[in-house]
Short mmCIF file of C-alpha atoms and ligand atoms in Angstrom, two decimals:
data_model
loop_
_atom_site.label_atom_id
_atom_site.label_comp_id
_atom_site.label_asym_id
_atom_site.label_seq_id
_atom_site.Cartn_x
_atom_site.Cartn_y
_atom_site.Cartn_z
CA MET A 1266 -5.81 11.25 -16.44
CA ALA A 1267 -6.89 14.79 -17.36
CA ASP A 1268 -4.98 17.56 -15.60
CA PRO A 1269 -3.17 15.54 -12.92
CA LEU A 1270 -1.35 17.36 -10.13
CA VAL A 1271 1.74 15.18 -10.60
CA ARG A 1272 2.79 13.17 -13.61
CA PHE A 1273 5.71 10.72 -13.82
CA GLU A 1274 6.56 10.12 -17.48
CA GLY A 1275 8.85 7.24 -18.38
CA VAL A 1276 10.90 7.82 -15.23
CA ARG A 1277 13.88 5.59 -14.65
CA LYS A 1278 16.47 5.75 -11.89
CA THR A 1279 19.77 3.92 -11.55
CA TYR A 1280 22.14 4.60 -8.67
CA GLY A 1281 25.67 4.64 -10.05
CA ALA A 1282 26.75 3.43 -13.48
CA GLY A 1283 25.76 0.00 -14.75
CA GLY A 1284 23.78 -0.98 -11.67
CA PRO A 1285 20.25 -2.36 -11.85
CA ALA A 1286 17.49 0.24 -12.08
CA ALA A 1287 15.86 1.07 -8.73
CA VAL A 1288 12.91 2.40 -10.73
CA GLN A 1289 12.44 0.87 -14.16
CA SER A 1290 10.03 2.84 -16.31
CA LEU A 1291 7.48 4.66 -14.31
CA ASP A 1292 4.30 6.22 -15.67
CA LEU A 1293 2.04 7.46 -12.91
CA ASP A 1294 -0.45 10.29 -12.43
CA ILE A 1295 -1.58 11.70 -9.10
CA ALA A 1296 -4.95 13.46 -9.17
CA ARG A 1297 -5.60 16.66 -7.24
CA GLY A 1298 -6.96 15.83 -3.80
CA GLU A 1299 -6.27 12.11 -3.89
CA LEU A 1300 -4.35 9.96 -1.44
CA LEU A 1301 -2.22 7.66 -3.55
CA THR A 1302 -0.20 4.96 -1.84
CA LEU A 1303 2.94 3.31 -3.15
CA LEU A 1304 2.78 -0.21 -1.72
CA GLY A 1305 5.47 -2.84 -2.15
CA PRO A 1306 8.12 -4.95 -0.44
CA SER A 1307 11.40 -3.51 0.77
CA GLY A 1308 13.66 -2.50 -2.11
CA SER A 1309 10.88 -2.22 -4.69
CA GLY A 1310 11.57 1.45 -5.51
CA LYS A 1311 8.98 3.31 -3.42
CA THR A 1312 11.33 5.66 -1.58
CA THR A 1313 13.33 6.34 -4.74
CA THR A 1314 10.09 7.42 -6.46
CA LEU A 1315 9.18 9.67 -3.54
CA MET A 1316 12.68 11.20 -3.37
CA MET A 1317 12.59 12.06 -7.06
CA LEU A 1318 9.31 13.93 -6.61
CA ALA A 1319 10.65 15.68 -3.49
CA GLY A 1320 13.78 16.65 -5.44
CA PHE A 1321 16.36 14.79 -3.34
CA GLU A 1322 17.13 12.40 -6.21
CA MET A 1323 17.30 13.10 -9.94
CA PRO A 1324 15.69 10.75 -12.48
CA THR A 1325 18.21 9.09 -14.81
CA GLN A 1326 15.58 9.28 -17.56
CA GLY A 1327 12.09 10.66 -18.04
CA ARG A 1328 10.21 13.66 -16.70
CA ILE A 1329 8.30 14.62 -13.58
CA LEU A 1330 5.63 17.29 -13.98
CA LEU A 1331 4.07 19.22 -11.09
CA GLU A 1332 0.99 21.15 -12.22
CA GLY A 1333 2.11 20.61 -15.78
CA ARG A 1334 5.62 22.00 -15.27
CA ASP A 1335 8.79 19.93 -15.57
CA ILE A 1336 10.47 20.20 -12.17
CA ALA A 1337 13.81 18.61 -13.15
CA HIS A 1338 15.72 21.79 -12.42
CA THR A 1339 13.69 23.04 -9.47
CA ALA A 1340 15.52 22.70 -6.15
CA PRO A 1341 13.71 20.72 -3.40
CA HIS A 1342 12.81 23.77 -1.27
CA LYS A 1343 11.46 25.58 -4.35
CA ARG A 1344 9.09 22.72 -5.16
CA GLY A 1345 7.03 23.58 -2.10
CA ILE A 1346 6.34 19.94 -1.29
CA GLY A 1347 5.78 18.76 2.29
CA VAL A 1348 7.61 15.60 3.35
CA VAL A 1349 7.23 13.32 6.39
CA PHE A 1350 9.70 10.48 7.02
CA GLN A 1351 9.65 7.53 9.37
CA SER A 1352 12.30 9.07 11.61
CA TYR A 1353 10.59 12.17 12.90
CA ALA A 1354 13.44 14.50 11.93
CA LEU A 1355 12.19 17.19 14.28
CA PHE A 1356 14.69 19.76 15.54
CA PRO A 1357 15.35 18.66 19.14
CA HIS A 1358 16.45 22.07 20.39
CA MET A 1359 13.25 23.78 19.18
CA SER A 1360 9.82 23.72 20.75
CA VAL A 1361 6.90 22.10 18.98
CA ALA A 1362 5.66 25.51 17.84
CA GLU A 1363 9.13 26.49 16.56
CA ASN A 1364 9.40 23.21 14.68
CA VAL A 1365 6.08 23.76 12.96
CA ALA A 1366 6.90 27.43 12.29
CA PHE A 1367 10.22 26.55 10.66
CA PRO A 1368 8.99 26.18 7.04
CA LEU A 1369 7.17 29.51 7.43
CA SER A 1370 10.26 31.29 8.80
CA VAL A 1371 12.31 29.95 5.88
CA ARG A 1372 9.71 31.43 3.54
CA GLY A 1373 9.80 34.80 5.30
CA ILE A 1374 6.18 34.74 6.49
CA PRO A 1375 5.62 37.60 8.99
CA ARG A 1376 5.36 36.69 12.65
CA ALA A 1377 1.66 37.33 13.27
CA GLU A 1378 0.61 35.18 10.31
CA ARG A 1379 3.15 32.56 11.31
CA GLU A 1380 1.70 32.25 14.80
CA GLU A 1381 -1.84 32.01 13.46
CA ARG A 1382 -0.88 29.28 10.97
CA VAL A 1383 1.07 27.30 13.58
CA ARG A 1384 -1.91 27.48 15.92
CA LYS A 1385 -4.20 26.13 13.18
CA ALA A 1386 -1.75 23.40 12.16
CA LEU A 1387 -1.39 22.20 15.76
CA ALA A 1388 -5.17 22.18 16.19
CA MET A 1389 -5.45 20.16 12.99
CA VAL A 1390 -3.32 17.37 14.48
CA ARG A 1391 -4.90 17.77 17.95
CA LEU A 1392 -1.81 19.12 19.70
CA GLU A 1393 -3.14 22.52 20.80
CA GLY A 1394 -1.75 22.29 24.32
CA PHE A 1395 1.74 21.15 23.28
CA ALA A 1396 3.17 24.22 21.56
CA ASP A 1397 5.89 24.85 24.16
CA ARG A 1398 7.08 21.28 24.65
CA ARG A 1399 10.30 19.88 23.24
CA PRO A 1400 10.05 16.89 20.85
CA GLN A 1401 11.65 14.53 23.39
CA GLN A 1402 8.80 15.31 25.81
CA LEU A 1403 6.31 13.80 23.35
CA SER A 1404 5.33 10.23 22.54
CA GLY A 1405 6.21 8.74 19.14
CA GLY A 1406 2.70 9.30 17.85
CA GLN A 1407 2.70 12.91 19.01
CA GLN A 1408 6.10 13.55 17.41
CA GLN A 1409 4.79 12.19 14.15
CA ARG A 1410 1.77 14.49 14.39
CA VAL A 1411 4.16 17.43 14.80
CA ALA A 1412 6.03 16.28 11.68
CA LEU A 1413 2.70 16.13 9.84
CA ALA A 1414 1.74 19.63 11.01
CA ARG A 1415 5.16 20.92 9.89
CA ALA A 1416 4.73 19.32 6.46
CA MET A 1417 1.30 20.86 5.98
CA VAL A 1418 1.67 24.27 7.61
CA PHE A 1419 2.77 26.04 4.42
CA GLU A 1420 -0.15 24.56 2.50
CA PRO A 1421 1.88 22.65 -0.04
CA PRO A 1422 0.17 21.32 -3.17
CA ILE A 1423 1.15 17.78 -2.12
CA VAL A 1424 2.45 16.08 1.02
CA LEU A 1425 4.72 13.02 0.71
CA LEU A 1426 4.82 10.51 3.56
CA ASP A 1427 7.44 7.74 3.61
CA GLU A 1428 6.49 4.98 6.09
CA PRO A 1429 5.55 7.69 8.61
CA LEU A 1430 4.06 5.21 11.08
CA GLY A 1431 6.78 2.56 10.79
CA ALA A 1432 8.23 3.24 14.24
CA LEU A 1433 4.92 3.09 16.11
CA ASP A 1434 3.34 0.06 17.77
CA LYS A 1435 0.34 -1.59 16.12
CA ALA A 1436 -2.48 0.06 18.09
CA LEU A 1437 -1.05 3.55 17.68
CA ARG A 1438 -0.31 2.89 14.02
CA GLU A 1439 -3.94 1.96 13.38
CA GLU A 1440 -5.17 5.02 15.23
CA MET A 1441 -2.83 7.28 13.22
CA GLN A 1442 -3.90 5.65 9.95
CA LEU A 1443 -7.47 6.74 10.60
CA GLU A 1444 -6.28 10.16 11.69
CA ILE A 1445 -4.34 10.69 8.46
CA ARG A 1446 -7.29 9.43 6.45
CA HIS A 1447 -9.68 11.84 8.17
CA LEU A 1448 -7.24 14.72 7.85
CA HIS A 1449 -6.96 14.00 4.16
CA GLN A 1450 -10.72 13.80 3.75
CA ARG A 1451 -11.31 17.00 5.74
CA LEU A 1452 -8.67 19.13 4.05
CA GLY A 1453 -8.79 17.58 0.58
CA ILE A 1454 -5.00 17.79 0.44
CA THR A 1455 -3.15 15.64 -2.11
CA MET A 1456 -0.94 12.99 -0.53
CA MET A 1457 1.50 10.39 -1.73
CA TYR A 1458 1.98 7.77 0.95
CA VAL A 1459 4.63 5.03 1.01
CA THR A 1460 4.21 1.78 2.94
CA HIS A 1461 5.09 -1.91 2.77
CA ASP A 1462 2.02 -2.76 4.86
CA GLN A 1463 -0.92 -3.82 2.71
CA ALA A 1464 -3.49 -3.39 5.49
CA GLU A 1465 -2.29 0.19 5.99
CA ALA A 1466 -2.57 0.83 2.25
CA LEU A 1467 -6.11 -0.58 2.14
CA THR A 1468 -7.13 1.53 5.15
CA LEU A 1469 -5.84 4.85 3.84
CA SER A 1470 -5.85 5.02 0.12
CA ASP A 1471 -8.01 6.32 -2.66
CA ARG A 1472 -5.70 4.43 -5.01
CA ILE A 1473 -2.78 2.07 -4.52
CA ALA A 1474 0.17 1.57 -6.86
CA VAL A 1475 1.69 -1.84 -6.15
CA PHE A 1476 5.47 -1.81 -6.69
CA GLU A 1477 7.72 -4.76 -7.29
CA GLY A 1478 11.24 -4.78 -8.65
CA GLY A 1479 11.11 -1.07 -9.53
CA ARG A 1480 7.88 -1.42 -11.53
CA ILE A 1481 4.21 -0.77 -10.91
CA ARG A 1482 2.38 -4.07 -11.19
CA GLN A 1483 -1.08 -2.58 -10.77
CA CYS A 1484 -2.55 0.77 -9.84
CA ALA A 1485 -6.19 0.72 -8.74
CA ASP A 1486 -8.54 1.53 -5.90
CA PRO A 1487 -8.36 -0.81 -2.88
CA ARG A 1488 -11.48 -2.80 -3.71
CA ARG A 1489 -10.49 -3.47 -7.30
CA LEU A 1490 -6.96 -4.40 -6.25
CA TYR A 1491 -8.37 -6.93 -3.82
CA ASP A 1492 -11.15 -8.27 -6.04
CA ARG A 1493 -9.38 -8.20 -9.42
CA PRO A 1494 -5.62 -8.48 -8.91
CA ALA A 1495 -3.82 -8.09 -12.23
CA ASP A 1496 -1.12 -10.69 -11.62
CA ALA A 1497 0.14 -13.33 -9.24
CA PHE A 1498 2.36 -10.88 -7.37
CA VAL A 1499 -0.49 -8.52 -6.55
CA ALA A 1500 -2.76 -11.46 -5.71
CA GLY A 1501 -0.21 -12.69 -3.17
CA PHE A 1502 0.85 -9.31 -1.77
CA VAL A 1503 -2.52 -7.63 -1.21
CA GLY A 1504 -4.54 -9.65 1.26
CA GLU A 1505 -4.10 -13.39 1.58
CA ASN A 1506 -4.39 -15.81 -1.29
CA ASN A 1507 -3.91 -19.48 -1.95
CA LEU A 1508 -1.63 -19.66 -5.00
CA LEU A 1509 -1.86 -23.20 -6.34
CA PRO A 1510 0.47 -24.30 -9.14
CA GLY A 1511 -1.06 -26.10 -12.10
CA THR A 1512 -1.10 -26.61 -15.86
CA ILE A 1513 -3.66 -25.17 -18.26
CA GLU A 1514 -5.67 -27.94 -19.94
CA ALA A 1515 -8.12 -25.78 -21.87
CA ARG A 1516 -8.97 -22.11 -22.13
CA ASP A 1517 -11.18 -19.63 -23.90
CA SER A 1518 -11.10 -15.84 -23.60
CA GLU A 1519 -12.72 -15.85 -20.16
CA ASP A 1520 -12.12 -19.09 -18.34
CA CYS A 1521 -9.67 -21.92 -18.21
CA THR A 1522 -9.54 -25.44 -16.95
CA ILE A 1523 -6.47 -26.25 -14.92
CA ARG A 1524 -5.01 -29.44 -13.63
CA LEU A 1525 -3.51 -28.60 -10.25
CA ALA A 1526 -0.07 -30.02 -9.53
CA CYS A 1527 -1.65 -31.84 -6.56
CA GLY A 1528 -4.11 -33.61 -8.88
CA PRO A 1529 -7.64 -32.14 -9.03
CA VAL A 1530 -8.99 -30.22 -12.01
CA VAL A 1531 -10.51 -26.78 -11.37
CA THR A 1532 -11.81 -23.86 -13.40
CA ALA A 1533 -10.65 -20.28 -12.98
CA GLN A 1534 -11.02 -16.90 -14.66
CA ALA A 1535 -8.25 -16.41 -17.20
CA VAL A 1536 -6.94 -12.99 -16.10
CA ASP A 1537 -3.33 -13.14 -17.15
CA CYS A 1538 -2.32 -16.64 -18.07
CA GLY A 1539 -0.79 -18.53 -20.95
CA ALA A 1540 -2.15 -21.08 -23.40
CA ARG A 1541 -2.95 -24.76 -23.11
CA GLY A 1542 -0.02 -26.74 -21.72
CA GLU A 1543 1.55 -23.77 -19.94
CA SER A 1544 1.96 -23.61 -16.20
CA CYS A 1545 -0.01 -21.18 -14.09
CA LEU A 1546 -1.00 -20.28 -10.56
CA VAL A 1547 -4.60 -20.49 -9.42
CA ALA A 1548 -5.43 -17.78 -6.87
CA ILE A 1549 -8.28 -18.32 -4.46
CA ARG A 1550 -8.91 -16.19 -1.38
CA PRO A 1551 -9.16 -18.16 1.90
CA GLU A 1552 -12.47 -16.50 2.78
CA ARG A 1553 -14.01 -17.72 -0.50
CA VAL A 1554 -13.21 -21.36 0.27
CA ALA A 1555 -16.22 -23.07 1.86
CA VAL A 1556 -15.41 -26.11 4.00
CA SER A 1557 -17.91 -28.74 5.00
CA GLY A 1558 -17.84 -32.10 6.70
CA VAL A 1559 -19.71 -33.93 3.95
CA THR A 1560 -17.97 -35.80 1.15
CA ALA A 1561 -17.19 -34.01 -2.07
CA SER A 1562 -19.65 -36.13 -4.07
CA ASP A 1563 -22.50 -34.94 -1.80
CA LEU A 1564 -21.48 -31.37 -2.40
CA GLY A 1565 -21.78 -31.68 -6.17
CA GLU A 1566 -19.85 -30.53 -9.17
CA GLY A 1567 -16.66 -28.59 -8.55
CA ALA A 1568 -16.22 -29.65 -4.93
CA LEU A 1569 -12.88 -31.16 -3.99
CA PRO A 1570 -12.22 -33.85 -1.41
CA ALA A 1571 -9.85 -32.66 1.29
CA ILE A 1572 -8.63 -33.48 4.77
CA LEU A 1573 -8.85 -30.91 7.53
CA GLN A 1574 -5.36 -30.76 9.00
CA GLU A 1575 -5.75 -27.98 11.49
CA ALA A 1576 -8.32 -25.47 12.73
CA ILE A 1577 -6.89 -22.40 14.45
CA PHE A 1578 -9.24 -20.25 16.50
CA LEU A 1579 -8.37 -16.56 16.21
CA GLY A 1580 -11.23 -14.95 18.09
CA ASP A 1581 -13.28 -13.44 15.31
CA HIS A 1582 -12.42 -16.08 12.74
CA VAL A 1583 -11.11 -19.60 12.33
CA ARG A 1584 -8.28 -20.51 9.97
CA LEU A 1585 -8.50 -23.95 8.44
CA ARG A 1586 -5.54 -25.69 6.88
CA LEU A 1587 -6.60 -28.45 4.52
CA SER A 1588 -4.68 -30.94 2.44
CA VAL A 1589 -5.90 -31.63 -1.07
CA GLY A 1590 -4.89 -34.30 -3.57
CA ASP A 1591 -1.26 -35.31 -3.54
CA GLY A 1592 0.61 -32.83 -1.37
CA GLY A 1593 -1.61 -29.81 -2.04
CA GLU A 1594 -2.49 -27.40 0.75
CA ILE A 1595 -5.33 -24.88 0.91
CA LEU A 1596 -6.03 -22.29 3.56
CA ALA A 1597 -9.64 -21.42 4.35
CA LYS A 1598 -10.99 -18.76 6.66
CA ARG A 1599 -14.45 -18.42 8.14
CA PRO A 1600 -16.13 -16.38 10.87
CA ALA A 1601 -15.90 -18.10 14.27
CA GLY A 1602 -19.00 -19.91 15.52
CA VAL A 1603 -20.47 -20.42 12.06
CA GLY A 1604 -21.36 -23.94 10.90
CA THR A 1605 -19.80 -27.17 12.04
CA LEU A 1606 -16.40 -28.55 11.20
CA PRO A 1607 -15.06 -32.01 10.68
CA GLU A 1608 -12.60 -33.25 13.27
CA PRO A 1609 -8.98 -32.43 12.48
CA GLY A 1610 -7.60 -35.35 10.50
CA GLY A 1611 -11.08 -36.10 9.16
CA PRO A 1612 -12.41 -35.88 5.61
CA ALA A 1613 -13.90 -32.62 4.38
CA ALA A 1614 -15.02 -31.10 1.12
CA ILE A 1615 -14.06 -27.69 -0.16
CA ALA A 1616 -15.73 -25.56 -2.79
CA TRP A 1617 -15.75 -21.97 -3.95
CA PRO A 1618 -18.18 -19.90 -5.99
CA GLY A 1619 -17.70 -19.82 -9.75
CA GLY A 1620 -15.58 -16.81 -10.65
CA ALA A 1621 -13.77 -16.70 -7.28
CA ALA A 1622 -10.62 -18.33 -8.65
CA PHE A 1623 -8.19 -16.60 -11.03
CA ALA A 1624 -5.43 -18.02 -13.18
CA PHE A 1625 -2.14 -16.14 -13.49
CA ARG A 1626 1.21 -16.66 -15.09
CA PRO A 1627 3.78 -17.74 -12.52
CA PRO A 1628 6.08 -14.82 -11.64
CA PRO A 1629 9.39 -14.93 -13.54
CA ALA A 1630 12.17 -16.65 -11.64
CA ARG A 1631 14.43 -14.15 -9.87
CA VAL A 1632 18.07 -14.16 -10.88
P1 ADP B 2264 11.83 0.84 -1.05
O1 ADP B 2264 11.59 2.24 -0.55
O2 ADP B 2264 10.69 0.29 -1.84
O3 ADP B 2264 12.27 -0.09 0.02
P2 ADP B 2264 14.15 1.99 -2.40
O4 ADP B 2264 13.63 2.99 -3.37
O5 ADP B 2264 14.71 2.51 -1.13
O6 ADP B 2264 13.04 0.89 -2.12
O7 ADP B 2264 15.28 1.12 -3.11
C1 ADP B 2264 15.14 0.59 -4.40
C2 ADP B 2264 16.47 -0.04 -4.80
O8 ADP B 2264 17.45 0.97 -4.94
C3 ADP B 2264 17.01 -1.03 -3.79
O9 ADP B 2264 17.63 -2.08 -4.49
C4 ADP B 2264 18.03 -0.21 -3.02
O10 ADP B 2264 19.05 -1.02 -2.51
C5 ADP B 2264 18.54 0.75 -4.07
N1 ADP B 2264 18.95 2.05 -3.50
C6 ADP B 2264 18.15 2.90 -2.80
N2 ADP B 2264 18.82 4.01 -2.45
C7 ADP B 2264 20.08 3.86 -2.90
C8 ADP B 2264 21.28 4.66 -2.86
N3 ADP B 2264 21.27 5.87 -2.28
N4 ADP B 2264 22.38 4.18 -3.47
C9 ADP B 2264 22.38 2.98 -4.09
N5 ADP B 2264 21.31 2.17 -4.16
C10 ADP B 2264 20.17 2.59 -3.59
MG1 MG B 2265 11.64 2.90 1.46
#
């Protein structure tokens, strides 16, 4: 990336001597004005990465550049980075306005300017009328908006948010996701956002870096991540996927033929898989699996015979659990009220469009 705002270069972090690395070997650029999300399961190294950029942890190896400058020896408060954590960390004895003004007071901004900036920051998060309240007089969502205003009031080059909505209930979380997204779009401020929630990452992000075991598995925009996952981990973590074990029977540079462990032979795009004879996982999204009540031979080449085990009505869509071959199971998903279904327990046929299935190496066994 040309002229990134932030650059991680070969960054590694181990806590204590001889322990495993929390962050393995991180190369990552953050563009000016983008909202980049670090997405991954608990313990995958997201917070460690954020804390190194904020200056609360030191890299064991490698460099972090902010606007081209190595910030290794710059103290956290001198980096001028705004941070929002899951726990609101507001000062309980201060009013909302005093909380938001705090970073400005620390920086010696004169009172008149301070008041003007606090007023603007509170308007930005739609809390104009709340300046004199105490944090404990606010709801969780409002407290988190105060934290956001406080992180942005001194116009930092980048704001870091670590699971900021983790303590909120689902409806409020979804509302705040849109609010953060709109705030980001309106102000063009650069943000690095940490979450373990893939739906949240898809909602918010310009780009998503998927973390696992202290490494980035893939960094791409939401659509590409969903449509072209780079490996089996990303395929399983972002959105839903059937991941069917099998063995490669033939392959060229683009496609391969796989015998599934449950019996049938299928074709899939060879994204990241081994050679003939090696095991692999075939990824197929539930919404790409078409289910019909006719037999597989009626459906033509590529269709597989299956048995519909269960149809679960979920309002806007129906989830179908099908058994395939000898002990195989495939999940399908379709909009509710579309087409007819075989009776549960009855024969069905499943098919998917060419190119919808991907073959990946199985993830290495964890020790
Ligand atoms: P995430 O934010 O993705 O859940 P973390 O960056 O918090 O992951 O943790 C990554 C790894 O580093 C985990 O194995 C965690 O136990 C370990 N770790 C995090 N912070 C510390 C610490 N202060 N001391 C020792 N180990 C830590
Ligand atoms: Mg964390």
